[in-house]
Coordinates of C-alpha atoms and ligand atoms in Angstrom, one line a residue:
M693 CA -16.2 -22.5 -191.3
S694 CA -17.5 -22.4 -194.8
L695 CA -17.1 -19.7 -197.4
A696 CA -20.1 -17.5 -198.1
E697 CA -21.3 -17.1 -201.7
V698 CA -20.1 -14.5 -204.0
K699 CA -22.5 -12.0 -205.5
E700 CA -22.6 -11.0 -209.1
L701 CA -20.7 -7.8 -209.9
K702 CA -22.9 -4.8 -210.6
S703 CA -22.6 -3.2 -214.0
P704 CA -20.6 0.0 -213.4
V705 CA -17.7 -1.8 -211.8
K706 CA -17.9 -4.7 -214.3
K707 CA -17.6 -2.2 -217.1
W708 CA -14.8 -0.2 -215.5
V709 CA -12.6 -2.9 -214.2
P710 CA -11.5 -5.1 -217.2
A711 CA -10.1 -2.1 -219.2
K712 CA -6.4 -1.6 -219.1
K713 CA -5.8 1.0 -216.5
Q714 CA -3.2 3.7 -217.2
L715 CA -1.3 6.3 -215.3
F716 CA -2.9 9.7 -214.7
I717 CA -0.4 12.4 -215.5
N718 CA -1.2 16.1 -216.2
G719 CA -4.9 15.3 -216.6
K720 CA -4.3 12.6 -219.3
W721 CA -4.4 8.8 -219.1
V722 CA -1.1 7.4 -220.4
D723 CA 0.8 4.1 -220.5
A724 CA 3.9 3.6 -218.5
K725 CA 7.0 4.7 -220.5
S726 CA 8.3 1.1 -220.3
G727 CA 5.0 -0.2 -221.6
K728 CA 4.8 -2.6 -218.7
T729 CA 1.7 -3.5 -216.7
F730 CA 1.0 -5.6 -213.6
D731 CA -1.9 -7.8 -212.6
V732 CA -4.5 -6.9 -210.0
E733 CA -5.9 -9.8 -208.1
N734 CA -9.2 -10.5 -206.4
P735 CA -8.0 -11.8 -203.1
A736 CA -11.1 -13.9 -202.6
T737 CA -10.3 -16.1 -205.6
G738 CA -6.8 -15.3 -206.8
D739 CA -8.3 -14.3 -210.2
I740 CA -6.9 -11.4 -212.2
V741 CA -9.4 -8.6 -212.3
A742 CA -7.5 -5.9 -214.1
Q743 CA -4.1 -4.9 -215.4
V744 CA -2.6 -1.6 -214.6
A745 CA 0.3 0.4 -215.9
E746 CA 3.6 -0.3 -214.0
G747 CA 5.0 3.1 -213.5
D748 CA 8.6 3.5 -212.5
K749 CA 11.2 6.3 -212.1
A750 CA 10.7 7.6 -215.6
D751 CA 7.0 8.0 -215.1
I752 CA 7.5 9.5 -211.6
D753 CA 9.8 12.1 -213.3
E754 CA 7.1 13.0 -215.7
A755 CA 4.4 13.2 -213.0
V756 CA 6.7 15.4 -210.8
K757 CA 7.3 17.7 -213.8
A758 CA 3.6 18.0 -214.4
A759 CA 2.9 18.7 -210.7
R760 CA 5.7 21.3 -210.6
K761 CA 4.3 23.1 -213.7
A762 CA 0.8 23.0 -212.2
F763 CA 2.1 24.4 -209.0
E764 CA 4.3 27.2 -210.4
S765 CA 1.8 28.3 -213.1
G766 CA -0.7 28.6 -210.2
P767 CA -4.2 27.5 -211.3
W768 CA -4.7 25.8 -208.0
K769 CA -2.7 27.7 -205.4
D770 CA -3.8 31.1 -206.8
M771 CA -7.4 30.1 -207.1
S772 CA -9.6 31.9 -204.5
A773 CA -9.8 29.9 -201.3
S774 CA -13.5 29.7 -201.6
E775 CA -13.4 28.4 -205.2
R776 CA -10.9 25.8 -204.2
G777 CA -13.1 24.8 -201.3
K778 CA -16.1 24.3 -203.5
I779 CA -14.1 22.0 -205.7
V780 CA -12.8 20.0 -202.8
W781 CA -16.4 19.8 -201.5
K782 CA -17.6 18.5 -204.8
I783 CA -15.1 15.7 -204.6
G784 CA -16.9 14.6 -201.4
D785 CA -20.2 14.9 -203.2
L786 CA -19.1 12.9 -206.2
I787 CA -17.8 10.1 -203.9
L788 CA -21.2 9.9 -202.4
K789 CA -22.8 9.9 -205.8
Y790 CA -20.6 7.0 -206.9
A791 CA -20.8 5.3 -203.4
D792 CA -22.1 2.0 -204.5
E793 CA -19.7 1.6 -207.3
L794 CA -16.7 2.7 -205.1
A795 CA -17.7 0.3 -202.3
E796 CA -17.9 -2.6 -204.8
L797 CA -14.6 -1.7 -206.4
E798 CA -12.9 -1.5 -202.9
S799 CA -14.4 -4.9 -201.9
L800 CA -13.3 -6.5 -205.1
D801 CA -9.8 -5.2 -204.9
N802 CA -9.0 -5.3 -201.2
G803 CA -11.3 -8.2 -200.1
K804 CA -13.1 -6.3 -197.4
P805 CA -16.9 -6.9 -196.9
L806 CA -19.0 -4.8 -199.3
A807 CA -21.2 -3.7 -196.4
V808 CA -18.2 -2.4 -194.5
A809 CA -16.8 -0.6 -197.6
G810 CA -20.2 1.0 -198.0
A811 CA -20.7 1.9 -194.4
A812 CA -17.2 3.0 -193.5
D813 CA -14.6 3.5 -196.3
V814 CA -16.7 5.4 -198.7
P815 CA -18.6 7.8 -196.4
L816 CA -15.5 8.5 -194.3
S817 CA -13.7 9.3 -197.5
A818 CA -16.4 11.7 -198.6
D819 CA -16.5 13.2 -195.1
L820 CA -12.8 13.9 -195.2
F821 CA -13.1 16.0 -198.4
H822 CA -16.1 17.8 -197.0
Y823 CA -14.3 18.6 -193.8
M824 CA -11.1 19.8 -195.6
A825 CA -13.2 21.9 -198.0
G826 CA -14.2 24.0 -195.0
W827 CA -10.6 24.7 -194.2
T828 CA -9.5 26.3 -197.5
T829 CA -10.9 29.7 -196.3
K830 CA -9.5 29.4 -192.8
I831 CA -5.8 28.8 -193.5
K832 CA -4.3 31.9 -192.0
G833 CA -1.4 33.5 -190.1
D834 CA -0.9 35.9 -187.2
T835 CA 0.4 39.4 -186.5
F836 CA 3.1 39.9 -183.9
P837 CA 4.0 42.9 -181.6
I838 CA 7.8 42.6 -182.1
S839 CA 10.2 44.1 -179.5
T840 CA 13.6 44.2 -181.2
D841 CA 12.8 47.7 -182.7
H842 CA 13.5 49.2 -179.3
F843 CA 17.2 48.4 -179.2
Y844 CA 18.1 47.2 -182.6
T845 CA 16.6 49.9 -184.8
P846 CA 15.4 52.5 -182.3
G847 CA 12.4 54.5 -183.5
Q848 CA 11.6 52.3 -186.5
K849 CA 8.2 50.6 -186.3
Y850 CA 7.3 47.3 -188.2
L851 CA 4.2 45.5 -189.3
T852 CA 5.0 41.8 -188.8
Y853 CA 2.8 38.9 -189.8
T854 CA 2.9 35.2 -190.8
Q855 CA 1.2 33.6 -193.7
R856 CA 0.8 29.9 -194.5
E857 CA 1.6 28.9 -198.0
P858 CA 1.4 25.5 -199.8
I859 CA 4.6 23.5 -199.6
G860 CA 4.7 22.8 -203.4
V861 CA 4.9 19.4 -205.0
V862 CA 3.9 16.6 -202.6
G863 CA 4.6 12.9 -203.0
Q864 CA 2.1 10.6 -201.3
I865 CA 2.5 6.9 -200.8
I866 CA -0.3 4.9 -199.4
P867 CA -1.1 1.3 -198.3
W868 CA -3.6 -1.3 -199.3
N869 CA -5.7 -1.8 -196.1
F870 CA -8.1 1.2 -196.8
P871 CA -7.1 2.1 -200.3
L872 CA -9.8 4.8 -201.0
L873 CA -9.8 6.2 -197.4
M874 CA -6.1 6.4 -197.3
A875 CA -6.1 8.3 -200.6
A876 CA -8.8 10.6 -199.1
W877 CA -6.8 11.2 -195.9
K878 CA -3.8 12.2 -198.0
L879 CA -5.5 14.1 -200.9
G880 CA -8.1 16.1 -198.9
P881 CA -5.6 18.2 -197.0
V882 CA -3.0 18.4 -199.7
L883 CA -5.5 19.8 -202.1
A884 CA -7.2 22.0 -199.6
A885 CA -3.9 23.7 -198.8
G886 CA -3.2 24.4 -202.5
N887 CA -0.4 22.0 -203.2
T888 CA 0.0 19.7 -206.2
V889 CA 0.6 16.0 -205.8
V890 CA 1.9 12.7 -207.1
L891 CA 0.1 9.8 -205.5
K892 CA 1.3 6.3 -205.5
P893 CA -1.3 3.7 -204.4
A894 CA -0.3 0.3 -203.1
E895 CA 0.4 -2.2 -205.9
Q896 CA -2.0 -4.7 -204.3
T897 CA -5.0 -2.3 -204.5
P898 CA -4.6 0.4 -207.1
L899 CA -8.1 0.5 -208.5
S900 CA -10.0 2.9 -206.3
A901 CA -7.3 5.5 -206.5
L902 CA -7.6 5.5 -210.3
R903 CA -11.3 5.9 -210.1
L904 CA -10.8 8.7 -207.6
A905 CA -8.5 10.4 -210.1
E906 CA -11.4 10.4 -212.5
I907 CA -13.7 11.8 -209.9
I908 CA -11.3 14.5 -208.9
Q909 CA -11.0 15.6 -212.5
E910 CA -14.8 15.6 -212.8
A911 CA -14.9 17.8 -209.7
G912 CA -12.9 20.4 -211.6
V913 CA -9.3 20.1 -210.2
P914 CA -7.1 21.5 -212.9
D915 CA -4.7 19.3 -215.0
G916 CA -1.4 18.5 -213.3
V917 CA -2.6 19.2 -209.8
L918 CA -3.2 15.5 -209.1
N919 CA -1.1 12.8 -210.8
V920 CA -1.5 9.1 -210.0
I921 CA 1.3 6.6 -210.7
T922 CA 0.6 2.9 -210.1
G923 CA 3.6 0.7 -209.6
F924 CA 5.7 -1.0 -207.0
G925 CA 7.2 0.3 -203.8
E926 CA 10.8 -0.4 -204.5
T927 CA 10.7 1.4 -207.9
A928 CA 7.9 4.0 -208.3
G929 CA 7.6 4.5 -204.5
A930 CA 11.3 4.8 -203.8
S931 CA 11.9 7.2 -206.7
L932 CA 9.0 9.4 -205.5
A933 CA 10.4 9.5 -202.0
A934 CA 13.9 10.4 -203.2
H935 CA 12.9 12.8 -206.0
D936 CA 14.7 16.2 -205.8
G937 CA 11.7 17.9 -207.4
V938 CA 9.4 16.8 -204.5
D939 CA 9.1 19.2 -201.6
K940 CA 7.4 16.9 -199.2
V941 CA 6.7 13.2 -198.9
A942 CA 3.7 11.8 -196.9
F943 CA 3.7 8.1 -196.3
T944 CA 1.4 5.6 -194.7
G945 CA 2.6 2.0 -194.3
S946 CA 5.0 -0.2 -192.4
T947 CA 7.5 1.2 -190.0
E948 CA 10.3 -0.6 -191.9
V949 CA 9.5 1.2 -195.1
G950 CA 8.9 4.4 -193.2
K951 CA 12.5 4.4 -192.2
M952 CA 13.5 3.9 -195.8
I953 CA 11.4 6.9 -196.7
V954 CA 13.2 9.1 -194.2
Q955 CA 16.5 8.1 -195.7
A956 CA 15.4 8.6 -199.2
A957 CA 14.0 12.0 -198.3
A958 CA 17.3 13.2 -196.8
G959 CA 18.8 14.0 -200.2
N960 CA 16.9 17.3 -200.6
L961 CA 15.7 17.4 -197.0
K962 CA 12.1 17.3 -198.2
R963 CA 9.5 17.5 -195.4
V964 CA 8.3 14.1 -194.2
T965 CA 5.2 12.9 -192.4
L966 CA 4.7 9.2 -191.6
E967 CA 1.8 7.2 -190.4
L968 CA 3.2 3.8 -189.5
G969 CA 2.6 0.5 -187.7
G970 CA 1.2 -0.3 -184.3
K971 CA 0.7 -3.0 -181.8
S972 CA -2.1 -1.5 -179.8
P973 CA -2.8 -2.5 -176.2
N974 CA -6.4 -3.0 -175.3
I975 CA -7.0 -3.2 -171.5
V976 CA -10.1 -4.7 -169.9
Y977 CA -10.7 -4.0 -166.2
A978 CA -12.8 -6.4 -164.1
D979 CA -15.2 -3.6 -163.2
V980 CA -16.7 -3.4 -166.7
H981 CA -20.5 -3.4 -166.6
D982 CA -21.1 -5.9 -169.3
V983 CA -18.6 -8.6 -170.1
E984 CA -20.3 -9.8 -173.3
A985 CA -20.6 -6.3 -174.8
T986 CA -17.0 -5.5 -173.8
A987 CA -15.8 -8.8 -175.4
A988 CA -17.8 -7.9 -178.6
G989 CA -16.0 -4.5 -178.6
C990 CA -12.6 -6.2 -178.2
A991 CA -13.4 -8.6 -181.0
S992 CA -14.2 -5.7 -183.4
A993 CA -11.0 -4.0 -182.2
I994 CA -9.0 -6.8 -183.8
F995 CA -11.2 -8.4 -186.4
F996 CA -12.4 -5.2 -188.1
N997 CA -10.8 -5.1 -191.6
H998 CA -9.5 -8.6 -190.8
G999 CA -7.0 -7.1 -188.4
Q1000 CA -5.4 -5.2 -191.3
C1001 CA -5.4 -1.9 -189.4
C1002 CA -2.4 -0.2 -188.0
C1003 CA -4.4 0.5 -184.9
A1004 CA -5.8 -3.0 -184.4
G1005 CA -6.2 -3.9 -180.7
S1006 CA -3.9 -6.9 -181.0
R1007 CA -2.6 -7.0 -177.4
L1008 CA -5.6 -7.7 -175.2
Y1009 CA -4.8 -7.4 -171.5
I1010 CA -7.6 -8.7 -169.2
E1011 CA -7.8 -8.3 -165.4
K1012 CA -7.4 -11.7 -163.9
P1013 CA -10.9 -12.1 -162.2
I1014 CA -12.7 -11.9 -165.6
F1015 CA -9.9 -13.3 -167.9
N1016 CA -11.6 -16.6 -168.6
D1017 CA -15.0 -15.0 -169.1
V1018 CA -13.7 -12.4 -171.6
V1019 CA -11.6 -15.0 -173.5
K1020 CA -14.6 -17.3 -173.7
A1021 CA -16.9 -14.5 -174.9
I1022 CA -14.5 -13.1 -177.6
S1023 CA -13.8 -16.7 -178.8
E1024 CA -17.6 -17.2 -179.2
V1025 CA -17.8 -14.0 -181.3
A1026 CA -14.8 -15.3 -183.4
K1027 CA -16.4 -18.7 -183.9
K1028 CA -19.6 -17.2 -185.2
M1029 CA -18.0 -14.9 -187.7
K1030 CA -18.9 -15.6 -191.3
V1031 CA -15.7 -15.6 -193.4
G1032 CA -16.1 -15.2 -197.2
P1033 CA -15.6 -13.1 -200.3
G1034 CA -16.0 -9.4 -199.6
L1035 CA -18.7 -9.1 -202.2
A1036 CA -20.9 -11.5 -200.3
S1037 CA -20.7 -9.1 -197.3
P1038 CA -19.5 -11.6 -194.8
D1039 CA -18.2 -10.6 -191.3
M1040 CA -14.6 -11.0 -192.5
G1041 CA -13.2 -11.3 -196.0
P1042 CA -9.8 -12.6 -197.3
L1043 CA -6.5 -11.0 -196.5
V1044 CA -5.3 -8.8 -199.2
S1045 CA -2.6 -11.0 -200.9
Q1046 CA -0.8 -14.3 -200.8
E1047 CA 2.2 -12.5 -199.2
Q1048 CA 0.0 -11.3 -196.3
F1049 CA -1.7 -14.7 -196.0
E1050 CA 1.7 -16.4 -195.6
K1051 CA 2.9 -13.8 -193.2
V1052 CA -0.1 -14.1 -190.9
K1053 CA 0.0 -17.9 -191.0
G1054 CA 3.7 -17.6 -190.1
Y1055 CA 2.9 -15.5 -187.1
I1056 CA 0.3 -18.0 -185.9
K1057 CA 2.7 -20.8 -186.3
S1058 CA 5.5 -18.9 -184.5
G1059 CA 3.1 -18.2 -181.6
Q1060 CA 2.2 -21.9 -181.4
D1061 CA 5.8 -23.0 -181.6
D1062 CA 6.6 -20.6 -178.7
G1063 CA 3.9 -22.3 -176.6
A1064 CA 0.8 -20.1 -177.3
K1065 CA -2.6 -21.9 -177.3
C1066 CA -5.3 -21.2 -180.0
E1067 CA -8.5 -20.8 -178.1
V1068 CA -10.3 -20.4 -181.5
G1069 CA -9.1 -20.2 -185.1
G1070 CA -5.5 -20.6 -186.1
G1071 CA -6.3 -22.1 -189.5
T1072 CA -7.3 -21.1 -193.0
V1073 CA -10.7 -21.2 -194.7
G1074 CA -11.5 -22.8 -198.1
D1075 CA -9.0 -23.9 -200.8
K1076 CA -8.7 -20.7 -202.8
G1077 CA -8.3 -17.1 -201.8
Y1078 CA -6.5 -15.8 -198.7
F1079 CA -8.9 -16.5 -195.9
V1080 CA -7.6 -16.8 -192.3
E1081 CA -9.8 -17.7 -189.4
P1082 CA -10.3 -15.1 -186.7
T1083 CA -7.8 -16.3 -184.1
V1084 CA -7.6 -15.9 -180.3
L1085 CA -4.3 -16.8 -178.7
T1086 CA -3.7 -17.3 -175.0
N1087 CA -0.7 -18.6 -173.0
T1088 CA 1.6 -16.0 -174.7
N1089 CA 4.2 -13.9 -172.9
D1090 CA 5.5 -10.4 -173.5
K1091 CA 8.7 -11.7 -175.3
M1092 CA 7.0 -13.7 -178.0
K1093 CA 7.0 -12.3 -181.6
V1094 CA 3.2 -12.4 -181.6
I1095 CA 3.2 -9.8 -178.8
T1096 CA 6.1 -7.6 -179.9
E1097 CA 5.6 -7.5 -183.7
E1098 CA 2.7 -6.2 -185.8
I1099 CA 0.9 -9.2 -187.4
F1100 CA -1.6 -7.2 -189.5
G1101 CA -4.1 -10.0 -189.5
P1102 CA -7.1 -11.3 -187.5
V1103 CA -5.0 -12.5 -184.6
V1104 CA -5.3 -11.3 -181.0
A1105 CA -3.3 -12.4 -178.0
A1106 CA -5.1 -12.3 -174.6
E1107 CA -3.0 -12.0 -171.5
P1108 CA -4.1 -11.7 -167.9
F1109 CA -2.9 -8.9 -165.5
D1110 CA -3.0 -8.2 -161.8
N1111 CA -3.0 -4.4 -161.4
A1112 CA -2.9 -1.0 -163.1
E1113 CA 0.7 -0.3 -162.6
E1114 CA 1.8 -3.6 -164.1
V1115 CA -0.6 -3.4 -167.1
M1116 CA 0.4 0.1 -167.9
A1117 CA 4.1 -0.8 -167.9
R1118 CA 3.4 -3.8 -170.2
S1119 CA 1.1 -1.7 -172.5
N1120 CA 3.7 1.0 -173.0
N1121 CA 6.5 -1.5 -173.4
S1122 CA 6.4 -1.3 -177.2
S1123 CA 8.4 0.4 -179.9
Y1124 CA 4.9 1.5 -181.3
G1125 CA 2.5 4.1 -179.9
L1126 CA -0.3 4.5 -182.4
A1127 CA -3.5 3.7 -180.5
A1128 CA -4.6 2.1 -177.2
A1129 CA -7.9 1.4 -175.4
V1130 CA -9.3 0.8 -172.0
W1131 CA -12.6 -0.7 -170.9
T1132 CA -13.8 0.2 -167.4
S1133 CA -16.8 1.5 -165.5
D1134 CA -14.6 3.7 -163.3
L1135 CA -14.2 7.2 -164.7
K1136 CA -11.1 8.0 -162.7
K1137 CA -9.4 4.8 -163.9
A1138 CA -10.4 5.6 -167.5
I1139 CA -8.9 9.1 -167.3
N1140 CA -5.7 8.0 -165.6
T1141 CA -5.2 5.2 -168.0
A1142 CA -5.8 7.5 -171.0
D1143 CA -3.2 9.9 -169.5
A1144 CA -0.7 7.1 -169.0
F1145 CA -0.9 5.6 -172.5
R1146 CA 2.0 6.6 -174.7
A1147 CA -0.2 6.6 -177.8
G1148 CA -1.6 9.1 -180.3
T1149 CA -5.2 7.9 -179.9
V1150 CA -6.9 6.5 -176.9
W1151 CA -10.4 4.9 -176.9
V1152 CA -12.4 4.4 -173.7
N1153 CA -15.2 1.8 -173.8
T1154 CA -15.1 1.9 -177.6
Y1155 CA -12.7 1.2 -180.4
N1156 CA -11.9 2.3 -184.0
I1157 CA -13.8 5.6 -183.8
F1158 CA -12.4 8.1 -186.4
D1159 CA -13.4 11.5 -187.6
A1160 CA -12.1 13.9 -190.1
A1161 CA -11.9 16.5 -187.3
L1162 CA -9.8 14.3 -185.0
P1163 CA -6.0 14.1 -185.4
F1164 CA -4.7 10.5 -185.9
G1165 CA -1.0 9.5 -185.7
G1166 CA 1.6 7.9 -183.6
Y1167 CA 4.0 8.3 -180.7
K1168 CA 7.4 6.6 -181.0
Q1169 CA 8.0 4.4 -184.1
S1170 CA 4.3 4.7 -185.1
G1171 CA 5.1 7.9 -187.1
W1172 CA 5.8 11.5 -187.5
G1173 CA 3.0 14.0 -187.4
R1174 CA -0.8 13.6 -187.5
E1175 CA -3.3 12.8 -190.2
M1176 CA -6.7 14.7 -190.3
G1177 CA -8.0 17.5 -188.2
S1178 CA -6.7 21.0 -188.6
E1179 CA -3.3 19.8 -187.6
I1180 CA -2.7 18.1 -190.9
L1181 CA -2.9 21.4 -192.7
D1182 CA 0.3 22.6 -190.9
A1183 CA 2.0 19.5 -192.4
Y1184 CA 1.0 20.7 -195.9
T1185 CA 1.9 24.4 -195.6
E1186 CA 5.0 26.4 -194.9
T1187 CA 5.0 29.4 -192.5
K1188 CA 6.4 32.6 -193.9
S1189 CA 7.2 35.5 -191.5
V1190 CA 7.0 38.9 -193.1
V1191 CA 8.5 42.0 -191.6
I1192 CA 7.5 45.4 -193.1
A1193 CA 9.2 48.6 -192.0
K1194 CA 6.5 51.3 -191.4
Ligands
ADP1487 P1 2.9 -3.5 -196.3 O1 4.1 -4.1 -195.7 O2 1.8 -3.4 -195.4 O3 2.6 -3.9 -197.7 P2 4.4 -1.3 -197.1 O4 5.0 -0.3 -196.1 O5 5.4 -2.2 -197.7 O6 3.2 -1.9 -196.4 O7 3.7 -0.5 -198.3 C1 3.0 0.7 -198.2 C2 3.3 1.5 -199.4 O8 4.7 1.8 -199.5 C3 2.9 0.8 -200.7 O9 2.4 1.8 -201.6 C4 4.2 0.3 -201.2 O10 4.3 0.2 -202.6 C5 5.2 1.4 -200.8 N1 6.6 1.0 -200.6 C6 7.1 -0.2 -200.3 N2 8.4 -0.1 -200.3 C7 8.8 1.1 -200.6 C8 10.0 1.8 -200.7 N3 11.2 1.2 -200.6 N4 10.0 3.1 -201.0 C9 8.8 3.8 -201.2 N5 7.6 3.2 -201.1 C10 7.6 1.9 -200.8

């Protein structure tokens, strides 16, 4: 496998990237109080593309103070719902206006193929803001016919109702696999509901969140409503999660760090939502109409975004009669995939960082040491950058680390199965429960399998379909709560019950 060629950077990004990037606090761009910065790398080459401010506790304090002031003084929460909706809508419009630039920035920083960033990350981000803009005018409560007046205060009548109010200051911590989209998933609903926010992007990929801050300011969001602090997880992230001035923390990332967030949040019992890891089962029944098309779907389930998806279909269970055919077909797809720098729009780019590169290589080795066979892949590509070959493992068993742990790389393990009962038990035998899929031509089997999965999202004869309207989140250790849909607004509002004596 050879590396594809890199394209020249287009001018807007070229101009934007080399400048020193600061923190965004109270509508102003400022250095970290410590004066420190950290390097941002192009994972395709290992070159430094930018330096950004290294925010820590002191900067988080400042950002939380700004967010609190903006919340209390009310320019955002007290704005009419329709005005707020128009501004949130405009964020979506501006993302589309700057789509080419954002796609390029995302590809440069994260390594993903430019074409994928342009066709998925950017439009989905715009969609999310457009969808959430529609909700600002529809956040509402209920009225209730209460009964206690009959025995508790005989004769007295009451008007009782609920209203939903913004929670207040929200801390949001996001990962590096979809930097812009994860920022959109978090910021769309938090802003629609009238909260103020401190966002901490992942240290590996801070650039698109900084550009998004500029866009959000351009859309007309008042100063202090959005603050962005770039920095490391153990410092900036940890102090945001623990901060007493923060009313809610929303986190997307590893299950391991999710557990730390819960502990950090306990100090002031702030609200917590978590979107965490996964080890998604992907079941293929022998009755599928088209083995080749199914294998192509299963390949994209794992290789999309280089396997760096919390919902990647990494455990592939294939019914015995077609096991060899599907493995052969998915291996063929993997063999043909063009691996190269994201800006050259290959099928697969580099992993995001040296750390991730080493981690994924370590998992492949551990599988091989445990007796797994690499049907295809298993190696790295080129002599710079973090390229790992798309890899298909067989001869694994349910106890191996490659089956039980999240690899977060382009590595799928294919295992045969005999019957539905057995494969369901094996599929659900995981501490995770984020997503799952089944491929079959039998409608009844599809519905029964969808029912039986212990997972927050189930795909049937497809994979990786997301929509701003559709809740996404996990059972078990894959998280607390759901992202997107109307459900997320409940996670960014408090319910107030009001009782009025008539
Ligand atoms: P990954 O292992 O995929 O890099 P992480 O869960 O470590 O994912 O990171 C996701 C986000 O969580 C990043 O923004 C990172 O900086 C942040 N983070 C990491 N450690 C902590 C921590 N102890 N407290 C708060 N945030 C953290």
